[in-house]
Amino acid sequence: MAVLHLLVFLFLLTFKTGFSADIPVFVQTGDSVQLDIQTQKLPEFDFLSWINDKSKNIVRYIRGTKEVKPHSSYKDRVDFNDESFSLTLKNMQKTDSGLYTARTTGESDKNIVTYRVSVIDAVEDPVLTVNSNWFSGNSCTVNFTCRAHDLKINSSYQNNKCSPEEVTSQINTLLLHCSEESIICNHSNPVSWKKDRINITQLCVNNKENNSSDTKTEPSLQLWTYILGTMCLFLGIAS
Ligand SMILES: *[C@@H]1O[C@H](CO)[C@@H](O)[C@H](O)[C@H]1NC(C)=O
Ligand SMILES: *[C@@H]1O[C@H](CO)[C@@H](O)[C@H](O)[C@H]1NC(C)=O
Ligand SMILES: *[C@@H]1O[C@H](CO)[C@@H](O)[C@H](O)[C@H]1NC(C)=O
Ligand SMILES: *[C@@H]1O[C@H](CO)[C@@H](O)[C@H](O)[C@H]1NC(C)=O
């Protein structure tokens, strides 16, 4: 019985909301967003309005006279298409986040579509740092960290691969991509992505050169032997 009640409840819920859940939309701060009514056949209506969750009529359209009335506070940054009935909002700010509903008014009121709009900033630049790198045999191993905002991956590069490869928090993702030439760290959210890169060829070749320059320190060892020898000789003479 409980299941039946739940089903009836869910049916009424979807029926009341017009068979549609909120449609999530992400917009980058400062950008425009176009909201469509998502349907070809509207019920008979006298007025169509786009309203926000503060019950403000952002725009009202009167079918009889084809008159479009934008809300005074949206006047300069709203476009309404009186054929498709879509709403375009410009220069979106974080405070514009919220629900936007298209509603027709006639013999009865009907919600046509509801969008859940989230206005978010572009992601911050990720930063790749090398913690250590060395050769084992002929393959170059690199321990590195990628950081961005509150995300961080410690990883190790070996044989053109790295792991772990992905971390996420809420809507942000940090993704590693490793190849023969590079380590790429990609920071993304639903509206943007940015990357940082390490050139493996450069890093590992330089390291190899450093290793080979180590062998060139041998002459200084010879120099020490020479100095010690001379000192012994000098002491020998002095005594
Ligand atoms: C490199 O990372 C691996 C695992 O990620 C770890 O076991 C190893 O100790 C690290 N090596 C250095 C030199 O930091
Ligand atoms: C990541 O690596 C750095 C440098 O090797 C180390 O100091 C740090 O503790 C590591 N963090 C985690 C969460 O493993
Ligand atoms: C970074 O990630 C985003 C989102 O997943 C993707 O669209 C983009 O192509 C990626 N960029 C690179 C360089 O991999
Ligand atoms: C990586 O560095 C090497 C050596 O400096 C250079 O030849 C190569 O073009 C670089 N690769 C990329 C993708 O920048």
XYZ file of C-alpha atoms and ligand atoms in Angstrom:
295
model
C 0.000 0.000 0.000
C 2.795 2.358 0.901
C 4.301 1.837 -2.544
C 0.977 2.599 -4.202
C 0.628 5.786 -2.172
C 4.134 6.801 -3.162
C 3.383 6.150 -6.834
C 0.177 8.180 -6.635
C 2.077 10.941 -4.899
C 4.834 10.888 -7.534
C 2.210 10.875 -10.290
C 0.469 13.896 -8.794
C 3.808 15.600 -8.308
C 4.907 15.126 -11.924
C 1.397 15.940 -13.137
C 1.322 19.183 -11.171
C 4.753 20.237 -12.350
C 3.884 19.403 -15.939
C 5.944 16.215 -16.244
C 9.181 18.134 -16.019
C 11.814 18.577 -13.366
C 13.933 21.717 -13.229
C 16.438 21.870 -16.045
C 19.900 22.721 -14.679
C 21.808 25.408 -16.585
C 25.282 26.756 -15.790
C 26.305 30.227 -16.933
C 29.671 31.934 -16.618
C 29.577 35.242 -14.752
C 29.051 38.052 -17.257
C 27.744 35.787 -20.023
C 24.286 35.575 -21.571
C 21.869 32.692 -21.290
C 18.969 31.767 -23.546
C 16.032 29.915 -22.000
C 13.672 28.120 -24.412
C 10.144 26.925 -23.694
C 11.107 23.388 -24.856
C 7.744 22.641 -26.444
C 6.018 23.078 -29.791
C 2.413 23.169 -28.592
C 1.461 25.613 -25.890
C -2.014 25.605 -24.332
C -4.355 28.437 -25.325
C -3.237 31.504 -23.417
C -3.768 35.230 -23.018
C -0.458 36.047 -21.326
C 2.912 34.365 -21.241
C 5.424 35.394 -18.626
C 8.893 34.407 -17.490
C 9.056 34.644 -13.728
C 11.884 34.142 -11.258
C 11.749 32.565 -7.812
C 11.283 35.995 -6.242
C 7.954 36.077 -8.131
C 9.145 38.898 -10.312
C 7.717 38.962 -13.827
C 10.923 39.365 -15.802
C 8.935 39.721 -18.957
C 5.189 39.625 -19.774
C 3.842 38.996 -23.230
C 0.258 39.835 -24.090
C -0.890 37.635 -26.912
C -3.798 39.832 -28.129
C -1.702 42.943 -28.691
C 1.701 41.189 -29.045
C 2.951 43.617 -26.423
C 6.164 42.746 -24.526
C 6.639 44.230 -21.057
C 10.006 43.685 -19.409
C 10.410 44.252 -15.668
C 11.988 47.639 -14.982
C 15.011 46.084 -13.221
C 15.732 43.788 -16.202
C 14.884 46.302 -18.956
C 18.428 46.773 -20.272
C 19.528 43.169 -20.238
C 16.626 41.077 -21.407
C 15.581 39.906 -24.870
C 12.273 38.190 -25.507
C 11.539 36.461 -28.787
C 7.815 36.821 -29.477
C 7.820 33.914 -31.937
C 9.740 31.245 -30.036
C 8.901 32.825 -26.622
C 12.490 32.261 -25.510
C 14.074 34.546 -22.956
C 17.652 35.791 -23.196
C 19.251 37.316 -20.126
C 22.503 39.208 -20.581
C 25.425 39.989 -18.253
C 24.442 37.335 -15.718
C 25.698 37.835 -12.163
C 25.848 35.357 -9.279
C 22.818 37.016 -7.679
C 20.819 36.032 -10.781
C 21.163 32.348 -9.842
C 17.827 30.680 -9.171
C 14.696 29.319 -10.778
C 13.235 30.718 -13.977
C 9.786 29.574 -15.097
C 7.770 30.201 -18.243
C 4.070 30.387 -17.324
C 1.011 30.828 -19.474
C -2.176 32.402 -18.200
C -5.528 31.681 -19.787
C -8.517 29.744 -18.575
C -6.005 28.186 -16.208
C -2.401 28.935 -15.367
C 0.235 26.499 -16.499
C 3.962 26.263 -15.867
C 5.590 25.359 -19.169
C 9.223 24.903 -18.158
C 11.482 25.680 -15.191
C 15.226 26.193 -15.316
C 17.584 26.065 -12.354
C 20.214 28.605 -13.374
C 23.606 28.662 -11.628
C 25.919 31.569 -12.386
C 29.527 30.608 -11.633
C 33.002 32.003 -12.273
C 35.511 30.506 -14.694
C 37.916 28.074 -13.005
C 41.248 29.163 -11.532
C 44.484 28.181 -13.244
C 45.802 24.820 -12.060
C 49.471 24.649 -10.993
C 51.714 21.656 -11.660
C 54.834 21.243 -9.517
C 57.522 18.594 -9.730
C 58.398 17.077 -6.342
C 61.118 14.777 -7.562
C 62.303 13.143 -10.768
C 64.852 10.430 -11.396
C 65.863 7.676 -13.780
C 65.439 4.010 -13.062
C 67.025 2.153 -15.902
C 66.061 4.062 -18.977
C 62.633 5.309 -17.883
C 62.085 8.663 -16.286
C 59.904 8.778 -13.179
C 58.388 12.058 -11.991
C 56.520 12.629 -8.741
C 54.400 15.708 -9.090
C 51.438 17.580 -7.632
C 48.636 19.416 -9.377
C 46.723 21.984 -7.334
C 43.734 24.128 -8.162
C 41.393 25.842 -5.749
C 40.626 23.211 -3.073
C 41.617 20.249 -5.252
C 44.953 18.455 -5.228
C 46.399 15.348 -6.857
C 49.724 13.793 -5.874
C 50.751 11.532 -8.682
C 53.633 9.674 -10.199
C 54.557 9.599 -13.882
C 56.135 6.484 -15.315
C 56.131 4.833 -18.752
C 53.957 7.607 -20.238
C 51.264 6.992 -17.621
C 50.203 8.569 -14.360
C 47.799 7.713 -11.580
C 45.497 8.651 -9.952
C 44.000 10.541 -12.835
C 40.963 12.377 -11.563
C 39.558 14.110 -8.487
C 36.307 16.033 -8.198
C 34.630 18.240 -5.632
C 31.071 19.375 -6.266
C 31.226 20.866 -9.757
C 35.027 21.137 -10.131
C 37.211 18.454 -11.683
C 40.975 18.015 -11.814
C 42.001 15.644 -14.583
C 45.493 14.364 -15.446
C 46.571 13.376 -18.893
C 50.015 11.879 -19.365
C 51.735 11.072 -22.628
C 55.233 10.541 -23.938
C 55.746 14.309 -24.285
C 53.870 15.866 -21.409
C 51.888 15.851 -18.196
C 48.730 17.915 -18.567
C 46.564 18.907 -15.629
C 43.104 20.101 -16.605
C 40.931 22.012 -14.125
C 37.314 22.313 -15.236
C 33.809 23.218 -14.161
C 30.614 23.223 -16.258
C 31.449 26.611 -17.819
C 35.218 26.590 -18.351
C 38.533 24.753 -18.210
C 42.187 25.700 -17.842
C 45.345 23.639 -17.978
C 48.959 23.561 -16.877
C 51.586 21.480 -18.583
C 55.000 19.958 -17.906
C 57.205 19.125 -20.859
C 58.471 15.616 -20.113
C 61.059 15.684 -22.884
C 62.568 18.835 -21.425
C 62.414 17.655 -17.797
C 63.821 14.183 -18.394
C 66.469 15.205 -20.910
C 67.672 17.943 -18.553
C 67.772 15.400 -15.747
C 69.823 13.020 -17.877
C 72.221 15.877 -18.635
C 72.483 16.635 -14.908
C 73.265 12.992 -14.268
C 75.987 12.973 -16.884
C 77.410 16.246 -15.557
C 77.752 14.418 -12.211
C 80.427 12.261 -13.809
C 82.292 15.444 -14.721
C 82.779 16.126 -10.984
C 85.449 13.386 -10.974
C 88.285 15.802 -11.773
C 87.563 17.666 -8.524
C 87.980 14.341 -6.687
C 91.357 13.984 -8.400
C 92.135 17.523 -7.330
C 91.487 16.614 -3.669
C 93.722 13.547 -3.984
C 96.366 15.786 -5.460
C 96.042 18.332 -2.627
C 96.149 15.593 0.008
C 99.182 14.049 -1.708
C 100.951 17.372 -1.801
C 100.165 17.970 1.876
C 101.544 14.531 2.788
C 104.629 15.251 0.755
C 104.977 18.689 2.401
C 104.518 17.161 5.887
C 107.033 14.483 4.947
C 109.572 17.129 3.980
C 108.858 19.229 7.101
C 109.449 16.364 9.493
C 56.961 8.914 -5.551
O 55.612 8.530 -5.405
C 55.421 7.170 -5.048
C 53.953 6.865 -5.004
O 53.191 7.874 -5.544
C 56.062 6.921 -3.697
O 55.918 5.560 -3.354
C 57.525 7.288 -3.753
O 58.093 7.168 -2.461
C 57.705 8.721 -4.249
N 59.125 8.965 -4.397
C 59.719 10.098 -4.012
C 61.200 10.188 -4.226
O 59.076 11.024 -3.531
C 51.945 15.102 -1.759
O 53.339 15.141 -2.041
C 54.034 16.116 -1.307
C 55.494 16.119 -1.802
O 55.975 14.844 -2.045
C 53.939 15.775 0.168
O 54.619 16.757 0.927
C 52.478 15.737 0.572
O 52.360 15.330 1.919
C 51.699 14.784 -0.282
N 50.305 14.881 0.038
C 49.465 13.833 0.044
C 48.048 14.131 0.399
O 49.826 12.707 -0.249
C 39.795 19.787 -20.265
O 38.546 19.296 -19.767
C 37.394 19.817 -20.446
C 36.170 19.300 -19.733
O 36.243 17.931 -19.484
C 37.442 19.417 -21.904
O 36.332 19.946 -22.589
C 38.739 19.935 -22.522
O 38.838 19.533 -23.858
C 39.951 19.439 -21.743
N 41.155 20.055 -22.281
C 42.280 19.363 -22.527
C 43.427 20.138 -23.052
O 42.351 18.153 -22.327
C 59.247 20.061 -25.134
O 60.617 20.409 -24.998
C 61.432 19.982 -26.069
C 62.882 20.280 -25.707
O 63.042 21.597 -25.233
C 60.973 20.698 -27.353
O 61.774 20.279 -28.434
C 59.518 20.344 -27.614
O 59.044 21.078 -28.727
C 58.653 20.668 -26.402
N 57.327 20.158 -26.643
C 56.262 20.889 -26.557
C 54.990 20.192 -26.860
O 56.289 22.080 -26.254
